[in-house]
Amino acid sequence: MALTPEDVLNKTFTQTQFRRGYDEREVDDFLDEVVAEMRRMVKDSEDLRARAEDGGPTTTSSAAAPAAAAVAGSGKADEALTRENRDLRARLDKEAAARAAADKRISELEQSGRARDEQAKGDDARLGKAQQGADERIATVNARAKEAEESAQQRIAAANAAADKAEAEAKARQDESAKAAAAQPVADTDGGAGQMAAAAGGGAGASGLIALAQRLHDEHVAEGTTQRDKLIAEAQRKHDELVASGQGKHDDFVRTGQAKHDDFVKTGQGKHDEFLKTGQSKRDQFVGEGTTQRDKLISDAQAKSTTMVTEAEAQRKKILDDLNEQKSRLEAQVAELTTYERDYRRKLKDFIGSQLKGLETNASVAPEPSSKV
């Protein structure tokens, strides 16, 4: 099907889904159709040129000059159309390059944003390590407090064991004193009183040992509890300081990274929109100019082609008329020559006949040759 200017003017393309513009495949297919139509027009022009060159006589060079000029004009129009198409394709390539540069810049900005995210993740990881170190320190302090408590418990248990042993020894001594007092006579009043006092002194010593052990136990328990509370409070304070410092740095890093990420994204989006707007306006302008020039060139080429065909037909008709006229003249000359030949043959025959008759008449008058004996 022949491609008309109305087809080029009314051609529409499918809008792309993820970016502004038209489907490249449809545009390429349509440009291929335009190129095929232009090649067909060039071929038609060459055929007309060849027909004009083959049909023109050598004696009518002045009549063939307009046809040659029309062919040359058609060649120039074809060259201009090819040049405009090449310029339009170059502009489209420049626009595609600008769009690719904008997409590359946006990709770089997105990569920078992802790098900021990775940095924020690294800050989170460092904060987690700091948190883990604080937890390890707290665990160490708790272990030390537990060891101190166990040591205090062991010392308390040793004190309790010593107190039980002292109480058992005091009880054994008291039993021995009671037995010894029961074995003495009743009259020995002073000696019994002394033994009873000794027994009473042994009981007082056991009670003192028990009180001393209990006091040592309470002191060790109080000291272990105080040390444990002190270590736990110190560890908790350091833990809170580390957590607060890490959280503050994490918040600062996240806030700074987010601000830079938003700034980069905003800048990239603005440049992307600007590139798209500029590219779209330039593309529309180039497409409009190219469409106008293409329509003009196509209309001019069609007008010139029609003019060339008309001139070629007129030249062909004129050449055929000239040839027919020359043929008629030649046929008339051939007829004249044929009549002249027939008359000449007839006259020549009559002349030869008359000469032959004259020879026959003059033969009897010739002398006879003499004979010798």
Coordinates of C-alpha atoms in Angstrom, one line a residue:
M1 CA 0.0 0.0 0.0
A2 CA 1.4 3.4 -1.0
L3 CA 2.2 5.8 1.9
T4 CA 0.4 9.1 1.7
P5 CA 1.1 12.4 3.6
E6 CA -2.3 11.9 5.4
D7 CA -1.0 8.5 6.7
V8 CA 2.1 10.2 8.0
L9 CA 0.1 13.1 9.5
N10 CA -2.5 10.8 11.2
K11 CA -0.1 8.2 12.4
T12 CA -0.3 7.5 16.2
F13 CA 1.9 5.4 18.4
T14 CA 1.3 3.5 21.7
Q15 CA 2.2 5.4 24.9
T16 CA 4.8 3.6 27.0
Q17 CA 3.9 2.4 30.5
F18 CA 6.9 3.3 32.7
R19 CA 8.3 6.4 31.0
R20 CA 7.1 9.2 28.8
G21 CA 7.4 8.7 25.0
Y22 CA 6.3 6.3 22.3
D23 CA 7.0 2.7 21.6
E24 CA 10.4 2.5 19.9
R25 CA 9.4 -0.6 17.9
E26 CA 6.3 1.1 16.4
V27 CA 8.4 4.3 15.6
D28 CA 11.1 2.2 13.9
D29 CA 8.5 0.2 11.9
F30 CA 6.8 3.4 10.8
L31 CA 10.2 4.9 9.8
D32 CA 10.9 1.7 7.9
E33 CA 7.6 2.2 6.0
V34 CA 8.6 5.8 5.2
V35 CA 12.1 4.6 4.0
A36 CA 10.4 2.0 1.8
E37 CA 8.1 4.6 0.3
M38 CA 11.0 6.9 -0.3
R39 CA 12.9 4.1 -2.0
R40 CA 9.9 3.3 -4.1
M41 CA 9.6 7.0 -5.1
V42 CA 13.4 7.1 -5.9
K43 CA 13.0 3.9 -8.0
D44 CA 10.1 5.4 -9.8
S45 CA 12.1 8.5 -10.5
E46 CA 15.0 6.4 -11.8
D47 CA 12.6 4.4 -14.0
L48 CA 11.2 7.6 -15.4
R49 CA 14.7 8.9 -16.0
A50 CA 15.7 5.7 -17.7
R51 CA 12.6 5.8 -19.9
A52 CA 13.2 9.4 -20.8
E53 CA 16.8 8.6 -21.7
D54 CA 15.9 5.5 -23.7
G55 CA 13.0 7.2 -25.6
G56 CA 14.7 10.5 -26.5
P57 CA 16.1 10.8 -30.1
T58 CA 19.5 12.1 -30.9
T59 CA 18.2 14.9 -33.1
T60 CA 15.9 16.4 -30.4
S61 CA 18.3 17.3 -27.7
S62 CA 16.6 20.6 -27.0
A63 CA 13.3 18.8 -26.5
A64 CA 14.9 16.3 -24.0
A65 CA 16.5 19.1 -21.9
P66 CA 13.3 19.8 -19.8
A67 CA 12.9 16.1 -19.1
A68 CA 16.6 15.9 -17.9
A69 CA 16.1 19.0 -15.8
A70 CA 13.0 17.5 -14.3
V71 CA 14.9 14.3 -13.5
A72 CA 17.7 16.3 -12.0
G73 CA 15.2 18.3 -9.9
S74 CA 13.7 15.0 -8.7
G75 CA 17.1 13.7 -7.8
K76 CA 17.7 16.9 -5.7
A77 CA 14.3 16.5 -4.0
D78 CA 15.1 12.9 -3.2
E79 CA 18.5 13.9 -1.8
A80 CA 16.9 16.7 0.3
L81 CA 14.3 14.2 1.5
T82 CA 17.0 11.7 2.5
R83 CA 19.0 14.4 4.2
E84 CA 16.0 15.6 6.2
N85 CA 15.2 12.1 7.2
R86 CA 18.8 11.6 8.3
D87 CA 18.7 14.8 10.3
L88 CA 15.4 13.8 12.0
R89 CA 16.9 10.4 12.9
A90 CA 20.0 12.2 14.3
R91 CA 17.8 14.4 16.5
L92 CA 15.9 11.4 17.7
D93 CA 19.2 9.7 18.6
K94 CA 20.3 12.8 20.5
E95 CA 17.0 12.9 22.4
A96 CA 17.4 9.2 23.3
A97 CA 21.0 9.9 24.4
A98 CA 19.8 12.7 26.6
R99 CA 17.1 10.5 28.1
A100 CA 19.6 7.8 28.7
A101 CA 21.9 10.3 30.5
A102 CA 19.0 11.4 32.7
D103 CA 18.2 7.8 33.5
K104 CA 21.8 7.2 34.3
R105 CA 21.9 10.2 36.7
I106 CA 18.8 9.0 38.4
S107 CA 20.3 5.5 38.8
E108 CA 23.4 7.1 40.3
L109 CA 21.3 9.1 42.8
E110 CA 19.4 5.9 43.7
Q111 CA 22.7 4.1 44.2
S112 CA 23.9 6.9 46.4
G113 CA 20.7 6.7 48.4
R114 CA 21.2 2.9 48.7
A115 CA 24.7 3.6 49.9
R116 CA 23.3 5.9 52.6
D117 CA 20.9 3.2 53.6
E118 CA 23.8 0.8 53.8
Q119 CA 25.7 3.3 56.0
A120 CA 22.7 3.6 58.2
K121 CA 22.5 -0.2 58.4
G122 CA 26.3 -0.2 59.3
D123 CA 25.5 2.4 62.1
D124 CA 22.8 0.1 63.3
A125 CA 25.2 -2.8 63.3
R126 CA 27.8 -0.8 65.3
L127 CA 25.1 0.2 67.7
G128 CA 24.1 -3.4 68.0
K129 CA 27.8 -4.3 68.7
A130 CA 28.0 -1.5 71.3
Q131 CA 24.7 -2.9 72.9
Q132 CA 26.2 -6.4 72.8
G133 CA 29.5 -5.1 74.5
A134 CA 27.4 -3.4 77.1
D135 CA 25.4 -6.6 77.7
E136 CA 28.7 -8.5 77.9
R137 CA 30.0 -6.0 80.5
I138 CA 26.8 -6.3 82.5
A139 CA 27.0 -10.1 82.3
T140 CA 30.6 -9.9 83.5
V141 CA 29.6 -7.6 86.4
N142 CA 26.7 -9.9 87.3
A143 CA 29.1 -12.9 87.2
R144 CA 31.5 -11.0 89.5
A145 CA 28.6 -10.1 91.8
K146 CA 27.5 -13.7 91.8
E147 CA 31.0 -14.9 92.6
A148 CA 31.2 -12.4 95.5
E149 CA 27.8 -13.6 96.7
E150 CA 28.9 -17.2 96.5
S151 CA 32.1 -16.3 98.3
A152 CA 30.1 -14.6 101.0
Q153 CA 27.8 -17.6 101.2
Q154 CA 30.8 -19.9 101.6
R155 CA 32.2 -17.6 104.3
I156 CA 28.8 -17.6 106.0
A157 CA 28.6 -21.3 105.7
A158 CA 32.1 -21.7 107.2
A159 CA 31.1 -19.3 110.1
N160 CA 27.9 -21.3 110.7
A161 CA 29.9 -24.5 110.7
A162 CA 32.4 -23.0 113.2
A163 CA 29.5 -21.8 115.3
D164 CA 27.8 -25.2 115.3
K165 CA 31.2 -26.8 116.1
A166 CA 31.7 -24.4 119.0
E167 CA 28.2 -24.9 120.3
A168 CA 28.7 -28.7 120.1
E169 CA 32.0 -28.5 122.0
A170 CA 30.3 -26.2 124.6
K171 CA 27.5 -28.6 125.0
A172 CA 29.9 -31.5 125.4
R173 CA 31.8 -29.6 128.0
Q174 CA 28.6 -28.7 129.8
D175 CA 27.6 -32.4 129.8
E176 CA 30.9 -33.4 131.2
S177 CA 30.7 -30.7 133.9
A178 CA 27.2 -31.9 134.9
K179 CA 28.5 -35.5 135.1
A180 CA 31.4 -34.4 137.3
A181 CA 29.2 -32.4 139.6
A182 CA 26.8 -35.3 140.1
A183 CA 29.8 -37.6 141.0
Q184 CA 31.1 -35.3 143.8
P185 CA 29.7 -35.6 147.5
V186 CA 27.0 -33.2 148.6
A187 CA 29.2 -31.8 151.5
D188 CA 31.7 -30.5 149.1
T189 CA 29.7 -27.3 148.6
D190 CA 32.5 -25.0 147.6
G191 CA 34.0 -27.3 145.1
G192 CA 30.5 -27.9 143.5
A193 CA 30.0 -24.1 143.3
G194 CA 33.3 -23.7 141.4
Q195 CA 32.4 -26.5 139.0
M196 CA 29.1 -25.0 138.4
A197 CA 30.7 -21.6 137.7
A198 CA 33.1 -23.3 135.3
A199 CA 30.2 -25.0 133.5
A200 CA 28.4 -21.6 133.4
G201 CA 31.5 -20.0 132.0
G202 CA 31.7 -22.7 129.3
G203 CA 28.1 -21.9 128.4
A204 CA 28.8 -18.2 128.2
G205 CA 31.8 -18.9 125.8
A206 CA 29.6 -20.9 123.4
S207 CA 27.0 -18.2 123.3
G208 CA 29.7 -15.6 122.6
L209 CA 31.0 -17.7 119.7
I210 CA 27.6 -18.1 118.3
A211 CA 27.0 -14.4 118.6
L212 CA 30.4 -13.7 117.0
A213 CA 29.6 -16.1 114.1
Q214 CA 26.2 -14.6 113.6
R215 CA 27.8 -11.1 113.6
L216 CA 30.4 -12.2 111.1
H217 CA 27.7 -13.8 109.0
D218 CA 25.6 -10.6 108.9
E219 CA 28.7 -8.5 108.1
H220 CA 29.7 -10.7 105.2
V221 CA 26.2 -10.8 103.9
A222 CA 25.8 -7.0 104.2
E223 CA 29.2 -6.5 102.5
G224 CA 28.4 -8.9 99.6
T225 CA 25.0 -7.3 99.1
T226 CA 26.5 -3.8 99.1
Q227 CA 29.2 -4.8 96.7
R228 CA 26.7 -6.6 94.4
D229 CA 24.4 -3.6 94.4
K230 CA 27.3 -1.2 93.8
L231 CA 28.6 -3.3 90.8
I232 CA 25.1 -3.7 89.4
A233 CA 24.4 0.0 89.7
E234 CA 27.8 0.9 88.0
A235 CA 27.1 -1.6 85.2
Q236 CA 23.6 -0.3 84.7
R237 CA 24.9 3.2 84.6
K238 CA 27.5 2.4 82.0
H239 CA 24.9 0.4 80.1
D240 CA 22.5 3.3 80.1
E241 CA 25.3 5.7 79.0
L242 CA 26.4 3.4 76.1
V243 CA 22.8 2.8 75.0
A244 CA 22.0 6.5 75.2
S245 CA 25.2 7.4 73.3
G246 CA 24.6 4.7 70.6
Q247 CA 21.0 5.6 70.2
G248 CA 21.9 9.3 69.8
K249 CA 24.5 8.5 67.2
H250 CA 22.1 6.1 65.5
D251 CA 19.4 8.8 65.4
D252 CA 21.9 11.4 64.1
F253 CA 23.2 9.0 61.4
V254 CA 19.6 8.0 60.4
R255 CA 18.4 11.6 60.4
T256 CA 21.5 12.8 58.4
G257 CA 21.2 9.9 55.9
Q258 CA 17.5 10.3 55.5
A259 CA 17.9 14.1 54.9
K260 CA 20.7 13.5 52.3
H261 CA 18.7 10.7 50.7
D262 CA 15.6 12.9 50.4
D263 CA 17.8 15.7 49.1
F264 CA 19.4 13.5 46.5
V265 CA 16.1 11.9 45.5
K266 CA 14.4 15.4 45.2
T267 CA 17.3 16.7 43.2
G268 CA 17.4 13.7 41.0
Q269 CA 13.6 13.7 40.5
G270 CA 13.8 17.5 39.6
K271 CA 16.5 16.9 37.1
H272 CA 14.8 13.9 35.8
D273 CA 11.5 15.8 35.3
E274 CA 13.4 18.7 33.8
F275 CA 15.3 16.4 31.4
L276 CA 12.0 14.6 30.5
K277 CA 10.2 17.9 30.0
T278 CA 13.0 19.4 27.9
G279 CA 13.5 16.2 26.0
Q280 CA 9.7 15.9 25.4
S281 CA 9.4 19.5 24.3
K282 CA 12.4 19.2 22.0
R283 CA 11.2 15.9 20.7
D284 CA 7.7 17.3 20.0
Q285 CA 9.4 20.3 18.3
F286 CA 11.7 18.1 16.3
V287 CA 8.9 15.7 15.4
G288 CA 6.6 18.6 14.4
E289 CA 9.4 20.2 12.3
G290 CA 10.3 16.9 10.8
T291 CA 6.7 16.0 10.1
T292 CA 6.1 19.4 8.5
Q293 CA 9.3 19.2 6.4
R294 CA 8.6 15.6 5.6
D295 CA 5.0 16.4 4.5
K296 CA 6.3 19.3 2.5
L297 CA 9.0 17.2 0.9
I298 CA 6.6 14.4 0.2
S299 CA 4.1 16.8 -1.4
D300 CA 6.8 18.5 -3.4
A301 CA 8.2 15.1 -4.4
Q302 CA 4.7 13.9 -5.4
A303 CA 4.1 17.2 -7.3
K304 CA 7.4 16.9 -9.0
S305 CA 6.8 13.3 -9.7
T306 CA 3.4 14.1 -11.2
T307 CA 5.0 16.9 -13.2
M308 CA 7.8 14.7 -14.4
V309 CA 5.4 11.9 -15.4
T310 CA 3.2 14.4 -17.3
E311 CA 6.3 15.9 -19.0
A312 CA 7.7 12.5 -19.7
E313 CA 4.3 11.4 -21.2
A314 CA 4.2 14.6 -23.3
Q315 CA 7.7 14.1 -24.4
R316 CA 7.0 10.5 -25.2
K317 CA 3.9 11.5 -27.2
K318 CA 5.9 14.2 -29.0
I319 CA 8.7 11.7 -29.7
L320 CA 6.2 9.2 -31.0
D321 CA 4.5 11.8 -33.1
D322 CA 7.9 12.8 -34.6
L323 CA 8.7 9.2 -35.2
N324 CA 5.4 8.6 -36.9
E325 CA 5.9 11.8 -39.0
Q326 CA 9.4 10.6 -40.0
K327 CA 7.9 7.2 -40.7
S328 CA 5.3 8.7 -43.0
R329 CA 7.9 10.8 -44.8
L330 CA 10.1 7.7 -45.2
E331 CA 7.2 5.6 -46.4
A332 CA 6.4 8.4 -48.9
Q333 CA 10.1 8.5 -50.0
V334 CA 10.1 4.7 -50.3
A335 CA 7.0 4.8 -52.4
E336 CA 8.5 7.5 -54.7
L337 CA 11.7 5.4 -55.0
T338 CA 9.7 2.4 -55.8
T339 CA 7.8 4.3 -58.5
Y340 CA 11.1 5.7 -59.8
E341 CA 12.6 2.2 -59.8
R342 CA 9.6 0.8 -61.7
D343 CA 9.8 3.6 -64.3
Y344 CA 13.5 3.3 -64.6
R345 CA 13.3 -0.5 -65.1
R346 CA 10.6 0.1 -67.7
K347 CA 12.6 2.7 -69.6
L348 CA 15.7 0.7 -69.3
K349 CA 13.9 -2.4 -70.7
D350 CA 12.5 -0.3 -73.6
F351 CA 16.0 1.1 -74.3
I352 CA 17.7 -2.3 -74.3
G353 CA 14.9 -3.7 -76.5
S354 CA 15.4 -0.9 -79.0
Q355 CA 19.1 -1.4 -79.0
L356 CA 18.7 -5.1 -79.6
K357 CA 16.3 -4.4 -82.5
G358 CA 18.8 -2.0 -83.9
L359 CA 21.6 -4.6 -83.8
E360 CA 19.4 -7.1 -85.5
T361 CA 18.7 -4.7 -88.3
N362 CA 22.3 -3.7 -88.8
A363 CA 23.6 -7.3 -88.9
S364 CA 22.8 -7.8 -92.7
V365 CA 24.7 -4.8 -93.7
A366 CA 28.0 -6.0 -92.3
P367 CA 30.7 -7.2 -94.9
E368 CA 31.3 -10.9 -95.2
P369 CA 34.8 -12.2 -94.4
S370 CA 37.0 -13.2 -97.5
S371 CA 37.9 -16.8 -97.9
K372 CA 41.3 -18.0 -99.0
V373 CA 42.0 -20.9 -101.4

